[in-house]
PDB file of C-alpha atoms and ligand atoms in Angstrom:
ATOM      1  CA  MET A   1     -18.988  -5.298   0.744  1.00  0.00           C
ATOM      2  CA  LYS A   2     -17.234  -1.943   0.835  1.00  0.00           C
ATOM      3  CA  ALA A   3     -14.235  -1.688   3.322  1.00  0.00           C
ATOM      4  CA  LEU A   4     -13.762   2.094   2.601  1.00  0.00           C
ATOM      5  CA  GLU A   5     -15.489   4.702   0.660  1.00  0.00           C
ATOM      6  CA  VAL A   6     -14.517   8.354   0.057  1.00  0.00           C
ATOM      7  CA  ARG A   7     -17.077  10.953  -1.244  1.00  0.00           C
ATOM      8  CA  ASN A   8     -16.110  13.681  -2.996  1.00  0.00           C
ATOM      9  CA  VAL A   9     -13.144  14.581  -0.653  1.00  0.00           C
ATOM     10  CA  SER A  10     -11.160  17.877  -0.696  1.00  0.00           C
ATOM     11  CA  TYR A  11      -8.448  19.138   1.440  1.00  0.00           C
ATOM     12  CA  ARG A  12      -6.009  21.879   1.987  1.00  0.00           C
ATOM     13  CA  TYR A  13      -3.670  21.691   5.084  1.00  0.00           C
ATOM     14  CA  PRO A  14      -3.656  24.640   7.715  1.00  0.00           C
ATOM     15  CA  ILE A  15      -0.818  25.979   6.224  1.00  0.00           C
ATOM     16  CA  GLY A  16      -1.118  24.797   2.703  1.00  0.00           C
ATOM     17  CA  LYS A  17      -1.655  27.676  -0.084  1.00  0.00           C
ATOM     18  CA  SER A  18      -3.638  25.492  -1.875  1.00  0.00           C
ATOM     19  CA  THR A  19      -5.886  21.951  -1.896  1.00  0.00           C
ATOM     20  CA  VAL A  20      -4.022  19.146  -2.100  1.00  0.00           C
ATOM     21  CA  LEU A  21      -6.705  16.822  -3.398  1.00  0.00           C
ATOM     22  CA  GLU A  22      -9.787  18.036  -4.981  1.00  0.00           C
ATOM     23  CA  ASP A  23     -13.307  16.045  -4.748  1.00  0.00           C
ATOM     24  CA  ILE A  24     -11.527  12.876  -5.033  1.00  0.00           C
ATOM     25  CA  SER A  25     -14.185  10.026  -4.568  1.00  0.00           C
ATOM     26  CA  LEU A  26     -13.150   5.969  -4.297  1.00  0.00           C
ATOM     27  CA  THR A  27     -14.724   2.970  -2.773  1.00  0.00           C
ATOM     28  CA  VAL A  28     -12.333  -0.213  -1.930  1.00  0.00           C
ATOM     29  CA  ASP A  29     -13.927  -3.301  -1.609  1.00  0.00           C
ATOM     30  CA  ARG A  30     -13.122  -6.019   1.137  1.00  0.00           C
ATOM     31  CA  GLY A  31     -10.154  -8.148   0.290  1.00  0.00           C
ATOM     32  CA  ASP A  32      -9.072  -5.755  -2.440  1.00  0.00           C
ATOM     33  CA  PHE A  33      -5.453  -4.833  -2.980  1.00  0.00           C
ATOM     34  CA  VAL A  34      -5.141  -1.240  -3.930  1.00  0.00           C
ATOM     35  CA  ALA A  35      -1.935  -0.022  -4.816  1.00  0.00           C
ATOM     36  CA  VAL A  36      -1.435   4.190  -4.987  1.00  0.00           C
ATOM     37  CA  ILE A  37       0.627   5.436  -6.944  1.00  0.00           C
ATOM     38  CA  GLY A  38       1.819   9.291  -8.210  1.00  0.00           C
ATOM     39  CA  ARG A  39       4.509  11.535  -8.257  1.00  0.00           C
ATOM     40  CA  ASN A  40       6.196  12.778  -5.108  1.00  0.00           C
ATOM     41  CA  GLY A  41       3.634  15.358  -3.545  1.00  0.00           C
ATOM     42  CA  SER A  42       0.791  14.276  -5.693  1.00  0.00           C
ATOM     43  CA  GLY A  43      -0.863  13.381  -2.224  1.00  0.00           C
ATOM     44  CA  LYS A  44      -0.666  10.106  -1.388  1.00  0.00           C
ATOM     45  CA  THR A  45       0.185  10.058   2.017  1.00  0.00           C
ATOM     46  CA  THR A  46      -2.396  12.778   2.786  1.00  0.00           C
ATOM     47  CA  LEU A  47      -5.169  10.356   0.931  1.00  0.00           C
ATOM     48  CA  CYS A  48      -4.010   7.594   3.145  1.00  0.00           C
ATOM     49  CA  ASN A  49      -4.323  10.055   6.378  1.00  0.00           C
ATOM     50  CA  ILE A  50      -7.900  10.870   5.413  1.00  0.00           C
ATOM     51  CA  LEU A  51      -8.471   7.121   4.923  1.00  0.00           C
ATOM     52  CA  ARG A  52      -7.441   6.909   8.716  1.00  0.00           C
ATOM     53  CA  GLY A  53      -9.405   9.437   9.944  1.00  0.00           C
ATOM     54  CA  PHE A  54      -5.921  11.720  10.745  1.00  0.00           C
ATOM     55  CA  ILE A  55      -7.367  14.114   8.460  1.00  0.00           C
ATOM     56  CA  PRO A  56      -9.306  15.690   9.524  1.00  0.00           C
ATOM     57  CA  GLY A  57      -8.839  14.375  13.266  1.00  0.00           C
ATOM     58  CA  PHE A  58      -5.321  15.427  13.830  1.00  0.00           C
ATOM     59  CA  HIS A  59      -4.249  17.328  11.004  1.00  0.00           C
ATOM     60  CA  LYS A  60      -6.629  20.418  11.003  1.00  0.00           C
ATOM     61  CA  GLY A  61      -7.327  22.482   7.804  1.00  0.00           C
ATOM     62  CA  LYS A  62     -10.088  22.957   5.313  1.00  0.00           C
ATOM     63  CA  PHE A  63     -11.724  19.300   5.022  1.00  0.00           C
ATOM     64  CA  GLN A  64     -14.973  18.684   3.041  1.00  0.00           C
ATOM     65  CA  GLY A  65     -16.504  15.480   1.889  1.00  0.00           C
ATOM     66  CA  GLU A  66     -17.080  12.259   3.908  1.00  0.00           C
ATOM     67  CA  VAL A  67     -15.332   8.437   4.432  1.00  0.00           C
ATOM     68  CA  PHE A  68     -16.991   5.637   5.415  1.00  0.00           C
ATOM     69  CA  VAL A  69     -15.473   2.639   7.043  1.00  0.00           C
ATOM     70  CA  GLU A  70     -17.505  -0.458   6.655  1.00  0.00           C
ATOM     71  CA  GLY A  71     -20.347   1.352   5.634  1.00  0.00           C
ATOM     72  CA  ARG A  72     -19.927   3.350   8.914  1.00  0.00           C
ATOM     73  CA  ASN A  73     -19.317   7.449   8.649  1.00  0.00           C
ATOM     74  CA  ILE A  74     -15.905   7.662  10.059  1.00  0.00           C
ATOM     75  CA  ASP A  75     -16.739  10.776  11.848  1.00  0.00           C
ATOM     76  CA  GLU A  76     -18.871   8.858  14.060  1.00  0.00           C
ATOM     77  CA  MET A  77     -16.200   5.936  15.240  1.00  0.00           C
ATOM     78  CA  SER A  78     -13.894   6.738  18.424  1.00  0.00           C
ATOM     79  CA  MET A  79     -10.022   6.472  17.434  1.00  0.00           C
ATOM     80  CA  GLY A  80     -10.083   3.437  19.302  1.00  0.00           C
ATOM     81  CA  GLU A  81     -12.693   1.606  17.030  1.00  0.00           C
ATOM     82  CA  ILE A  82     -10.826   2.898  14.057  1.00  0.00           C
ATOM     83  CA  ALA A  83      -7.615   1.387  15.273  1.00  0.00           C
ATOM     84  CA  ILE A  84      -8.881  -1.699  15.669  1.00  0.00           C
ATOM     85  CA  LYS A  85     -10.454  -2.123  12.089  1.00  0.00           C
ATOM     86  CA  ILE A  86      -7.244  -0.328  10.076  1.00  0.00           C
ATOM     87  CA  GLY A  87      -3.768  -0.916  10.669  1.00  0.00           C
ATOM     88  CA  PHE A  88      -1.518   2.128   9.356  1.00  0.00           C
ATOM     89  CA  VAL A  89       2.309   1.689   8.785  1.00  0.00           C
ATOM     90  CA  PHE A  90       3.607   5.358   8.007  1.00  0.00           C
ATOM     91  CA  GLN A  91       5.734   6.108   5.389  1.00  0.00           C
ATOM     92  CA  ASN A  92       8.724   7.120   7.926  1.00  0.00           C
ATOM     93  CA  PRO A  93       9.054   4.119  10.322  1.00  0.00           C
ATOM     94  CA  PHE A  94      10.884   6.642  12.811  1.00  0.00           C
ATOM     95  CA  ILE A  95       7.490   8.304  13.658  1.00  0.00           C
ATOM     96  CA  GLN A  96       6.022   4.781  14.256  1.00  0.00           C
ATOM     97  CA  VAL A  97       8.205   3.970  17.069  1.00  0.00           C
ATOM     98  CA  SER A  98       6.854   4.988  20.362  1.00  0.00           C
ATOM     99  CA  GLY A  99       9.834   6.093  22.026  1.00  0.00           C
ATOM    100  CA  VAL A 100       8.766   4.911  25.130  1.00  0.00           C
ATOM    101  CA  LYS A 101       9.797   0.873  25.017  1.00  0.00           C
ATOM    102  CA  LYS A 102      12.949  -0.744  25.644  1.00  0.00           C
ATOM    103  CA  THR A 103      12.656  -3.710  23.509  1.00  0.00           C
ATOM    104  CA  VAL A 104      11.583  -4.588  20.171  1.00  0.00           C
ATOM    105  CA  PHE A 105       9.063  -7.123  21.891  1.00  0.00           C
ATOM    106  CA  ASN A 106       7.382  -4.790  24.415  1.00  0.00           C
ATOM    107  CA  GLU A 107       7.268  -2.220  21.282  1.00  0.00           C
ATOM    108  CA  VAL A 108       5.335  -4.604  19.546  1.00  0.00           C
ATOM    109  CA  ALA A 109       3.214  -5.644  22.426  1.00  0.00           C
ATOM    110  CA  TYR A 110       2.745  -1.484  23.055  1.00  0.00           C
ATOM    111  CA  GLY A 111      -0.943  -1.102  20.776  1.00  0.00           C
ATOM    112  CA  LEU A 112      -2.132  -4.522  22.608  1.00  0.00           C
ATOM    113  CA  GLU A 113      -1.055  -3.188  25.739  1.00  0.00           C
ATOM    114  CA  ASN A 114      -2.999   0.083  25.046  1.00  0.00           C
ATOM    115  CA  LEU A 115      -6.285  -1.934  24.073  1.00  0.00           C
ATOM    116  CA  GLY A 116      -6.112  -3.667  27.692  1.00  0.00           C
ATOM    117  CA  ILE A 117      -5.169  -7.163  26.430  1.00  0.00           C
ATOM    118  CA  GLU A 118      -4.206  -9.776  28.722  1.00  0.00           C
ATOM    119  CA  ARG A 119      -0.082 -10.112  29.098  1.00  0.00           C
ATOM    120  CA  ASP A 120      -1.388 -14.064  28.756  1.00  0.00           C
ATOM    121  CA  GLU A 121      -2.643 -13.123  25.630  1.00  0.00           C
ATOM    122  CA  ILE A 122      -0.084 -10.702  24.335  1.00  0.00           C
ATOM    123  CA  ILE A 123       3.030 -12.692  24.760  1.00  0.00           C
ATOM    124  CA  PRO A 124       2.046 -15.365  22.126  1.00  0.00           C
ATOM    125  CA  ARG A 125       0.525 -13.050  19.545  1.00  0.00           C
ATOM    126  CA  VAL A 126       3.996 -10.868  19.488  1.00  0.00           C
ATOM    127  CA  THR A 127       5.767 -14.545  19.748  1.00  0.00           C
ATOM    128  CA  SER A 128       4.055 -16.067  16.514  1.00  0.00           C
ATOM    129  CA  ILE A 129       4.139 -12.657  14.534  1.00  0.00           C
ATOM    130  CA  LEU A 130       7.813 -11.806  15.103  1.00  0.00           C
ATOM    131  CA  GLU A 131       8.345 -15.524  14.008  1.00  0.00           C
ATOM    132  CA  GLU A 132       6.090 -14.932  10.948  1.00  0.00           C
ATOM    133  CA  LEU A 133       8.025 -11.886   9.864  1.00  0.00           C
ATOM    134  CA  LYS A 134      11.199 -13.868  10.624  1.00  0.00           C
ATOM    135  CA  ILE A 135      12.282 -11.059  12.938  1.00  0.00           C
ATOM    136  CA  SER A 136      12.379 -12.704  16.296  1.00  0.00           C
ATOM    137  CA  GLU A 137      16.177 -12.322  16.425  1.00  0.00           C
ATOM    138  CA  LEU A 138      15.589  -8.737  17.034  1.00  0.00           C
ATOM    139  CA  ALA A 139      13.091  -9.254  20.245  1.00  0.00           C
ATOM    140  CA  ASP A 140      15.359  -7.958  23.033  1.00  0.00           C
ATOM    141  CA  LYS A 141      16.928  -5.112  20.899  1.00  0.00           C
ATOM    142  CA  HIS A 142      16.568  -1.823  21.876  1.00  0.00           C
ATOM    143  CA  PRO A 143      14.553  -0.024  18.927  1.00  0.00           C
ATOM    144  CA  ILE A 144      16.587   2.890  18.572  1.00  0.00           C
ATOM    145  CA  ASP A 145      19.374   0.394  18.008  1.00  0.00           C
ATOM    146  CA  LEU A 146      17.538  -0.768  14.862  1.00  0.00           C
ATOM    147  CA  SER A 147      18.322   0.147  11.017  1.00  0.00           C
ATOM    148  CA  GLY A 148      15.952   2.188   8.827  1.00  0.00           C
ATOM    149  CA  GLY A 149      14.760  -1.441   7.366  1.00  0.00           C
ATOM    150  CA  GLN A 150      14.594  -3.404  10.575  1.00  0.00           C
ATOM    151  CA  ARG A 151      12.174  -0.655  11.781  1.00  0.00           C
ATOM    152  CA  GLN A 152      10.087  -0.768   8.829  1.00  0.00           C
ATOM    153  CA  ARG A 153       9.367  -4.457   9.769  1.00  0.00           C
ATOM    154  CA  ILE A 154       9.137  -3.737  13.422  1.00  0.00           C
ATOM    155  CA  ALA A 155       6.506  -0.649  12.294  1.00  0.00           C
ATOM    156  CA  LEU A 156       4.801  -3.508  10.144  1.00  0.00           C
ATOM    157  CA  ALA A 157       4.861  -5.958  13.168  1.00  0.00           C
ATOM    158  CA  SER A 158       3.094  -3.717  15.317  1.00  0.00           C
ATOM    159  CA  VAL A 159       0.467  -3.143  12.861  1.00  0.00           C
ATOM    160  CA  LEU A 160       0.019  -6.524  12.082  1.00  0.00           C
ATOM    161  CA  VAL A 161       0.019  -7.714  15.773  1.00  0.00           C
ATOM    162  CA  MET A 162      -3.192  -6.164  15.921  1.00  0.00           C
ATOM    163  CA  ASP A 163      -4.729  -8.255  13.126  1.00  0.00           C
ATOM    164  CA  PRO A 164      -7.036  -5.272  11.730  1.00  0.00           C
ATOM    165  CA  ASP A 165      -9.066  -6.388   8.628  1.00  0.00           C
ATOM    166  CA  ILE A 166      -7.822  -2.957   6.769  1.00  0.00           C
ATOM    167  CA  LEU A 167      -4.284  -2.139   6.234  1.00  0.00           C
ATOM    168  CA  ILE A 168      -3.031   1.092   5.030  1.00  0.00           C
ATOM    169  CA  ILE A 169       1.009   0.999   4.104  1.00  0.00           C
ATOM    170  CA  ASP A 170       2.552   3.940   2.862  1.00  0.00           C
ATOM    171  CA  GLU A 171       6.120   3.077   1.082  1.00  0.00           C
ATOM    172  CA  PRO A 172       7.063   0.464   3.342  1.00  0.00           C
ATOM    173  CA  THR A 173      10.090  -0.410   1.215  1.00  0.00           C
ATOM    174  CA  SER A 174      11.781   3.337   0.903  1.00  0.00           C
ATOM    175  CA  GLN A 175      14.065   2.547   3.522  1.00  0.00           C
ATOM    176  CA  LEU A 176      15.575  -1.075   2.114  1.00  0.00           C
ATOM    177  CA  ASP A 177      17.428  -2.405  -0.072  1.00  0.00           C
ATOM    178  CA  PRO A 178      16.176  -4.941  -2.655  1.00  0.00           C
ATOM    179  CA  GLN A 179      16.643  -8.080  -0.184  1.00  0.00           C
ATOM    180  CA  GLY A 180      14.969  -6.278   2.446  1.00  0.00           C
ATOM    181  CA  THR A 181      12.267  -5.345   0.027  1.00  0.00           C
ATOM    182  CA  GLU A 182      11.418  -8.847  -0.899  1.00  0.00           C
ATOM    183  CA  LYS A 183      10.656  -9.576   2.923  1.00  0.00           C
ATOM    184  CA  VAL A 184       8.770  -6.939   3.295  1.00  0.00           C
ATOM    185  CA  PHE A 185       6.600  -8.078  -0.010  1.00  0.00           C
ATOM    186  CA  GLU A 186       6.698 -11.649   1.263  1.00  0.00           C
ATOM    187  CA  ILE A 187       4.443 -10.032   4.439  1.00  0.00           C
ATOM    188  CA  ILE A 188       2.527  -8.247   1.902  1.00  0.00           C
ATOM    189  CA  ARG A 189       1.882 -11.814  -0.042  1.00  0.00           C
ATOM    190  CA  LEU A 190       1.083 -13.621   3.885  1.00  0.00           C
ATOM    191  CA  LEU A 191      -1.853 -10.345   3.904  1.00  0.00           C
ATOM    192  CA  LYS A 192      -2.922 -11.098   0.794  1.00  0.00           C
ATOM    193  CA  GLU A 193      -3.786 -14.736   1.389  1.00  0.00           C
ATOM    194  CA  LYS A 194      -5.119 -13.631   4.576  1.00  0.00           C
ATOM    195  CA  ASN A 195      -8.047 -11.999   2.488  1.00  0.00           C
ATOM    196  CA  LYS A 196      -7.038  -8.622   4.284  1.00  0.00           C
ATOM    197  CA  THR A 197      -8.074  -5.339   2.313  1.00  0.00           C
ATOM    198  CA  ILE A 198      -4.829  -3.388   1.684  1.00  0.00           C
ATOM    199  CA  ILE A 199      -4.191   0.071   0.261  1.00  0.00           C
ATOM    200  CA  LEU A 200      -0.660   0.096  -0.617  1.00  0.00           C
ATOM    201  CA  VAL A 201       1.457   3.374  -1.418  1.00  0.00           C
ATOM    202  CA  GLU A 202       4.521   2.009  -3.181  1.00  0.00           C
ATOM    203  CA  HIS A 203       6.965   3.133  -6.399  1.00  0.00           C
ATOM    204  CA  LYS A 204       8.036  -0.431  -7.276  1.00  0.00           C
ATOM    205  CA  MET A 205       6.036  -0.542 -10.356  1.00  0.00           C
ATOM    206  CA  ASP A 206       7.128  -4.468 -10.711  1.00  0.00           C
ATOM    207  CA  LEU A 207       5.978  -5.487  -7.096  1.00  0.00           C
ATOM    208  CA  ILE A 208       2.408  -3.858  -7.856  1.00  0.00           C
ATOM    209  CA  SER A 209       1.639  -5.553 -11.014  1.00  0.00           C
ATOM    210  CA  GLU A 210       2.302  -8.935  -8.998  1.00  0.00           C
ATOM    211  CA  TYR A 211       0.358  -8.101  -6.277  1.00  0.00           C
ATOM    212  CA  ALA A 212      -1.936  -5.650  -6.520  1.00  0.00           C
ATOM    213  CA  ASN A 213      -5.400  -5.982  -8.267  1.00  0.00           C
ATOM    214  CA  ARG A 214      -6.320  -2.461  -8.729  1.00  0.00           C
ATOM    215  CA  VAL A 215      -4.264   0.896  -9.386  1.00  0.00           C
ATOM    216  CA  ILE A 216      -4.925   4.343  -8.432  1.00  0.00           C
ATOM    217  CA  LEU A 217      -3.171   7.348  -9.752  1.00  0.00           C
ATOM    218  CA  LEU A 218      -2.982  10.592  -8.515  1.00  0.00           C
ATOM    219  CA  ASP A 219      -1.930  13.717  -9.941  1.00  0.00           C
ATOM    220  CA  ASP A 220      -3.041  17.190 -10.403  1.00  0.00           C
ATOM    221  CA  LYS A 221      -5.429  16.766  -7.023  1.00  0.00           C
ATOM    222  CA  ARG A 222      -7.168  14.464  -8.414  1.00  0.00           C
ATOM    223  CA  ILE A 223      -7.653  10.417  -9.283  1.00  0.00           C
ATOM    224  CA  ILE A 224      -6.182  10.304 -12.808  1.00  0.00           C
ATOM    225  CA  PHE A 225      -6.583   6.367 -13.251  1.00  0.00           C
ATOM    226  CA  ASP A 226      -8.360   4.031 -11.014  1.00  0.00           C
ATOM    227  CA  ASP A 227      -8.783   0.553 -12.550  1.00  0.00           C
ATOM    228  CA  LYS A 228      -7.774  -2.997 -12.674  1.00  0.00           C
ATOM    229  CA  THR A 229      -3.812  -2.969 -12.310  1.00  0.00           C
ATOM    230  CA  GLU A 230      -3.172  -4.702 -16.053  1.00  0.00           C
ATOM    231  CA  ASN A 231      -5.204  -1.934 -17.215  1.00  0.00           C
ATOM    232  CA  VAL A 232      -3.710   0.945 -15.638  1.00  0.00           C
ATOM    233  CA  LEU A 233      -0.286  -0.605 -15.892  1.00  0.00           C
ATOM    234  CA  THR A 234      -0.228  -0.707 -19.491  1.00  0.00           C
ATOM    235  CA  ASN A 235      -1.386   2.363 -20.338  1.00  0.00           C
ATOM    236  CA  GLU A 236       1.009   4.755 -22.164  1.00  0.00           C
ATOM    237  CA  ALA A 237      -0.490   7.954 -20.462  1.00  0.00           C
ATOM    238  CA  VAL A 238       1.085   7.173 -17.098  1.00  0.00           C
ATOM    239  CA  PRO A 239       4.478   8.198 -17.417  1.00  0.00           C
ATOM    240  CA  ASN A 240       2.910  11.619 -18.306  1.00  0.00           C
ATOM    241  CA  HIS A 241       2.218  11.595 -14.448  1.00  0.00           C
ATOM    242  CA  GLY A 242       5.733  11.054 -13.325  1.00  0.00           C
ATOM    243  CA  VAL A 243       5.225   7.147 -12.691  1.00  0.00           C
ATOM    244  CA  ASN A 244       7.156   4.863 -14.743  1.00  0.00           C
ATOM    245  CA  LEU A 245       5.285   1.532 -16.126  1.00  0.00           C
ATOM    246  CA  PRO A 246       6.789  -1.811 -15.271  1.00  0.00           C
ATOM    247  CA  GLN A 247       9.679  -2.421 -17.232  1.00  0.00           C
ATOM    248  CA  ILE A 248       7.819  -5.730 -18.741  1.00  0.00           C
ATOM    249  CA  ALA A 249       5.338  -3.473 -19.999  1.00  0.00           C
ATOM    250  CA  LYS A 250       7.780  -0.962 -21.716  1.00  0.00           C
ATOM    251  CA  VAL A 251       8.939  -3.871 -23.344  1.00  0.00           C
ATOM    252  CA  GLY A 252       5.744  -5.167 -24.539  1.00  0.00           C
ATOM    253  CA  LEU A 253       4.728  -1.778 -26.047  1.00  0.00           C
ATOM    254  CA  ALA A 254       8.295  -1.363 -27.633  1.00  0.00           C
ATOM    255  CA  TYR A 255       7.892  -4.689 -29.450  1.00  0.00           C
ATOM    256  CA  GLU A 256       4.194  -3.390 -30.646  1.00  0.00           C
ATOM    257  CA  LYS A 257       5.758  -0.323 -31.809  1.00  0.00           C
ATOM    258  CA  ARG A 258       8.598  -1.528 -33.349  1.00  0.00           C
ATOM    259  CA  THR A 259       6.928  -4.783 -35.412  1.00  0.00           C
ATOM    260  CA  GLY A 260       3.600  -3.146 -36.113  1.00  0.00           C
ATOM    261  CA  LYS A 261       2.662  -6.702 -34.298  1.00  0.00           C
ATOM    262  CA  LYS A 262      -0.370  -6.823 -31.918  1.00  0.00           C
ATOM    263  CA  LEU A 263       0.153  -8.792 -28.998  1.00  0.00           C
ATOM    264  CA  LYS A 264      -2.015 -10.999 -27.332  1.00  0.00           C
ATOM    265  CA  ARG A 265      -1.807  -8.411 -24.222  1.00  0.00           C
ATOM    266  CA  ILE A 266       0.659  -6.160 -23.053  1.00  0.00           C
ATOM    267  CA  PRO A 267       2.504  -8.191 -20.001  1.00  0.00           C
ATOM    268  CA  THR A 268       2.779  -6.378 -16.547  1.00  0.00           C
ATOM    269  CA  THR A 269       4.487  -9.702 -14.928  1.00  0.00           C
ATOM    270  CA  ILE A 270       7.482 -11.686 -15.547  1.00  0.00           C
ATOM    271  CA  ASP A 271       4.491 -14.969 -16.000  1.00  0.00           C
ATOM    272  CA  ASN A 272       2.310 -12.902 -18.433  1.00  0.00           C
ATOM    273  CA  ALA A 273       5.195 -12.156 -20.744  1.00  0.00           C
ATOM    274  CA  VAL A 274       6.254 -15.595 -20.559  1.00  0.00           C
ATOM    275  CA  SER A 275       2.758 -17.001 -21.800  1.00  0.00           C
ATOM    276  CA  VAL A 276       2.775 -13.848 -24.188  1.00  0.00           C
ATOM    277  CA  PHE A 277       5.952 -14.390 -25.977  1.00  0.00           C
ATOM    278  CA  LYS A 278       6.064 -18.210 -25.967  1.00  0.00           C
ATOM    279  CA  GLU A 279       2.397 -18.214 -27.569  1.00  0.00           C
ATOM    280  CA  LEU A 280       4.020 -15.532 -30.251  1.00  0.00           C
ATOM    281  CA  LEU A 281       6.745 -18.059 -30.671  1.00  0.00           C
ATOM    282  CA  GLN A 282       4.425 -20.517 -31.405  1.00  0.00           C
ATOM    283  CA  GLU A 283       2.127 -18.607 -33.991  1.00  0.00           C
ATOM    284  CA  GLU A 284       5.657 -17.308 -35.631  1.00  0.00           C
ATOM    285  CA  ALA A 285       6.739 -21.059 -35.794  1.00  0.00           C
ATOM    286  CA  SER A 286       3.272 -22.088 -37.456  1.00  0.00           C
ATOM    287  CA  ASP A 287       3.397 -19.030 -40.044  1.00  0.00           C
ATOM    288  CA  GLY A 288       6.789 -20.527 -41.159  1.00  0.00           C
ATOM    289  CA  ARG A 289       5.510 -23.806 -41.715  1.00  0.00           C
ATOM    290  CA  ASN A 290       2.706 -22.399 -44.013  1.00  0.00           C
TER     291      ASN A 290
HETATM  292  N1  LIG B 301       1.572  18.643   7.072  1.00  0.00           N
HETATM  293  C1  LIG B 301       1.581  19.385   5.973  1.00  0.00           C
HETATM  294  N2  LIG B 301       1.112  20.687   5.939  1.00  0.00           N
HETATM  295  C2  LIG B 301       1.469  21.535   4.790  1.00  0.00           C
HETATM  296  N3  LIG B 301       1.060  20.985   3.661  1.00  0.00           N
HETATM  297  C3  LIG B 301       1.800  19.551   3.434  1.00  0.00           C
HETATM  298  C4  LIG B 301       1.378  18.929   4.521  1.00  0.00           C
HETATM  299  N4  LIG B 301       1.832  17.276   4.440  1.00  0.00           N
HETATM  300  C5  LIG B 301       1.892  17.366   3.107  1.00  0.00           C
HETATM  301  N5  LIG B 301       2.003  18.732   2.758  1.00  0.00           N
HETATM  302  C6  LIG B 301       1.763  18.705   1.113  1.00  0.00           C
HETATM  303  O1  LIG B 301       0.713  17.928   0.402  1.00  0.00           O
HETATM  304  C7  LIG B 301       1.039  17.761  -0.987  1.00  0.00           C
HETATM  305  C8  LIG B 301       0.881  16.373  -1.035  1.00  0.00           C
HETATM  306  O2  LIG B 301       1.849  15.846   0.024  1.00  0.00           O
HETATM  307  P1  LIG B 301       1.862  14.071   0.075  1.00  0.00           P
HETATM  308  O3  LIG B 301       0.734  13.583   0.500  1.00  0.00           O
HETATM  309  O4  LIG B 301       2.876  14.386   1.397  1.00  0.00           O
HETATM  310  O5  LIG B 301       1.921  13.338  -1.246  1.00  0.00           O
HETATM  311  P2  LIG B 301       3.162  12.195  -1.301  1.00  0.00           P
HETATM  312  O6  LIG B 301       2.897  11.142  -0.562  1.00  0.00           O
HETATM  313  O7  LIG B 301       2.229  11.870  -3.098  1.00  0.00           O
HETATM  314  O8  LIG B 301       4.349  12.384  -1.881  1.00  0.00           O
HETATM  315  C9  LIG B 301       2.273  17.953  -1.193  1.00  0.00           C
HETATM  316  O9  LIG B 301       2.529  19.369  -1.937  1.00  0.00           O
HETATM  317  C10 LIG B 301       3.117  18.534   0.296  1.00  0.00           C
HETATM  318  O10 LIG B 301       3.895  19.364   0.173  1.00  0.00           O
HETATM  319 MG1  LIG B 302       4.037  10.065   1.118  1.00  0.00          MG
END
C-alpha cells in the first residue's frame, strides 16, 4: 500500500527566480523509512512541504503535478484530514511552538485540543508521550524557556501525541549535541518499531545508515538517487552532490582501493563492518594455512 506518491511535481516559489524542483516523482510505501539527503538549498524542505500539502496550500508560486496520500489526491483533502494522517516536524523548532500556551504540557496538548478531543483523553495521552520521550520534567516549563534541543523534542512530542501514520521530520537534530541527537534517534527507533511511515531529512549519515531502508538524494532540482540505503550510501558518486558517505563506507572503499581486493560488501553500519572484516580475517587466516 502506498502511503505517499508524488507524480511529476515541479515547483517555483513566488519570489524565486527559477524552479526549485523539476519533474519529481516518487512513491513511499507504508512502513518505509526514507531518508532525504542533499546539499543545502537542494530542495529537501521544499519536498517535505509538498508532501504535507503546505505547497501549494500555504506557499503559493508555480506548482505542477500531483500528490497522493494513501491513494487520495491531496487536493481533495481538507487541512484537518491531512493533519491527522501526516505529522510534520519543522526544521526550525521555533516555528513549531504555538506561542499561545504557557506550559509544555499544554503546548503538547494543543493539537489534540484543536481536534476537539476531550480533556479526559488528552491528559493521559500527553502524559504518556512525555514519559515515552523522557521529557516529563519539562511539563510545567514555559515553552519560551526551553533550549533549542528541548524545543526540538517538544516539537516531536506535539506531533507524536497525535499518533499519525505518516511522519515527515525535517532535520530534527540540527540544534542538538551528540547526546541530544542520540535521544532523538531513540525516538525515531521507537517510531520505526511502531511501523510508522517515516520521511526524514538528516545530514548525519551514520544515523541514516542505521535506520533508513531507503535514501533519496536531491540535487540540481532532481532526484539523483532513490534506492536502498546500502546502495546509495556506498555509491562513490554521492560526494559529487555535496553529501558525505558514512565514515565506515569510506573505510571500506579505501580498503578496496588500496589493496585491490573486493570486500563481500561495502559496509554502511558498524555491524556490517564487523561481519565483513571478520570474514576477511578468517579468509586471510585460511589462505595463510594453505
Ligand atoms: N519561501 C521561499 N521563497 C523563495 N525561495 C525559497 C523559499 N524557501 C526556500 N527557497 C529556495 O528554494 C531552494 C530550496 O530550498 P530548501 O527546500 O529550503 O532546501 P534544503 O531544505 O535542501 O536546504 C533554495 O534555493 C532556497 O533559497
Ligand atoms: Mg531544509
